[in-house]
């Protein structure tokens, strides 16, 4: 947008889009976390006497990161609590990328 619109027009266009994004993304995040919690209970399995398997370790890390994102989103949506640290969108986006990579490594 910055290449074809003036800075003022680009800011207005971005805000017009963000109004809708703010309505949809928190609910989608809560659905993703809820289904992730359900799936965790279904696929984690029992821990062997030797300890957790590679799959269980990666799933645990993935679940922790997902719950952290979900907790952050829940606080923002329902309580209006903004994050104290990692205020930009870059960190949550990076965590989503890490979660996707962990999903791929779990079945490799």
mmCIF file with all atom_site columns, N, CA, C and O in Angstrom, residues 46-53 56:
data_model
loop_
_atom_site.group_PDB
_atom_site.id
_atom_site.type_symbol
_atom_site.label_atom_id
_atom_site.label_alt_id
_atom_site.label_comp_id
_atom_site.label_asym_id
_atom_site.label_entity_id
_atom_site.label_seq_id
_atom_site.pdbx_PDB_ins_code
_atom_site.Cartn_x
_atom_site.Cartn_y
_atom_site.Cartn_z
_atom_site.occupancy
_atom_site.B_iso_or_equiv
_atom_site.pdbx_formal_charge
_atom_site.auth_seq_id
_atom_site.auth_comp_id
_atom_site.auth_asym_id
_atom_site.auth_atom_id
_atom_site.pdbx_PDB_model_num
ATOM 1  N N  . UNK A 1 46 ? 0.591  -42.416 26.865 1.00 0.00 ? 46 UNK A N  1
ATOM 2  C CA . UNK A 1 46 ? 1.200  -42.618 28.182 1.00 0.00 ? 46 UNK A CA 1
ATOM 3  C C  . UNK A 1 46 ? 2.722  -42.497 28.063 1.00 0.00 ? 46 UNK A C  1
ATOM 4  O O  . UNK A 1 46 ? 3.306  -42.780 27.023 1.00 0.00 ? 46 UNK A O  1
ATOM 5  N N  . UNK A 1 47 ? 3.321  -42.116 29.168 1.00 0.00 ? 47 UNK A N  1
ATOM 6  C CA . UNK A 1 47 ? 4.780  -41.955 29.192 1.00 0.00 ? 47 UNK A CA 1
ATOM 7  C C  . UNK A 1 47 ? 5.401  -43.296 29.545 1.00 0.00 ? 47 UNK A C  1
ATOM 8  O O  . UNK A 1 47 ? 5.046  -43.926 30.545 1.00 0.00 ? 47 UNK A O  1
ATOM 9  N N  . UNK A 1 48 ? 6.329  -43.735 28.715 1.00 0.00 ? 48 UNK A N  1
ATOM 10 C CA . UNK A 1 48 ? 7.009  -45.020 28.922 1.00 0.00 ? 48 UNK A CA 1
ATOM 11 C C  . UNK A 1 48 ? 7.956  -44.922 30.118 1.00 0.00 ? 48 UNK A C  1
ATOM 12 O O  . UNK A 1 48 ? 8.352  -43.822 30.518 1.00 0.00 ? 48 UNK A O  1
ATOM 13 N N  . UNK A 1 49 ? 8.341  -46.072 30.679 1.00 0.00 ? 49 UNK A N  1
ATOM 14 C CA . UNK A 1 49 ? 9.295  -46.046 31.805 1.00 0.00 ? 49 UNK A CA 1
ATOM 15 C C  . UNK A 1 49 ? 10.630 -45.371 31.441 1.00 0.00 ? 49 UNK A C  1
ATOM 16 O O  . UNK A 1 49 ? 11.289 -44.815 32.311 1.00 0.00 ? 49 UNK A O  1
ATOM 17 N N  . UNK A 1 50 ? 11.001 -45.421 30.168 1.00 0.00 ? 50 UNK A N  1
ATOM 18 C CA . UNK A 1 50 ? 12.265 -44.790 29.737 1.00 0.00 ? 50 UNK A CA 1
ATOM 19 C C  . UNK A 1 50 ? 12.150 -43.269 29.682 1.00 0.00 ? 50 UNK A C  1
ATOM 20 O O  . UNK A 1 50 ? 13.140 -42.573 29.523 1.00 0.00 ? 50 UNK A O  1
ATOM 21 N N  . UNK A 1 51 ? 10.952 -42.745 29.717 1.00 0.00 ? 51 UNK A N  1
ATOM 22 C CA . UNK A 1 51 ? 10.730 -41.304 29.639 1.00 0.00 ? 51 UNK A CA 1
ATOM 23 C C  . UNK A 1 51 ? 9.879  -40.972 28.421 1.00 0.00 ? 51 UNK A C  1
ATOM 24 O O  . UNK A 1 51 ? 9.363  -41.851 27.728 1.00 0.00 ? 51 UNK A O  1
ATOM 25 N N  . UNK A 1 52 ? 9.761  -39.690 28.169 1.00 0.00 ? 52 UNK A N  1
ATOM 26 C CA . UNK A 1 52 ? 8.935  -39.249 27.049 1.00 0.00 ? 52 UNK A CA 1
ATOM 27 C C  . UNK A 1 52 ? 9.636  -39.526 25.721 1.00 0.00 ? 52 UNK A C  1
ATOM 28 O O  . UNK A 1 52 ? 10.860 -39.428 25.619 1.00 0.00 ? 52 UNK A O  1
ATOM 29 N N  . UNK A 1 53 ? 8.824  -39.829 24.729 1.00 0.00 ? 53 UNK A N  1
ATOM 30 C CA . UNK A 1 53 ? 9.354  -40.040 23.381 1.00 0.00 ? 53 UNK A CA 1
ATOM 31 C C  . UNK A 1 53 ? 9.656  -38.682 22.745 1.00 0.00 ? 53 UNK A C  1
ATOM 32 O O  . UNK A 1 53 ? 9.257  -37.628 23.250 1.00 0.00 ? 53 UNK A O  1
ATOM 33 N N  . UNK A 1 56 ? 6.472  -36.888 22.065 1.00 0.00 ? 56 UNK A N  1
ATOM 34 C CA . UNK A 1 56 ? 5.858  -36.294 23.246 1.00 0.00 ? 56 UNK A CA 1
ATOM 35 C C  . UNK A 1 56 ? 6.588  -35.029 23.685 1.00 0.00 ? 56 UNK A C  1
ATOM 36 O O  . UNK A 1 56 ? 5.959  -34.063 24.123 1.00 0.00 ? 56 UNK A O  1
#
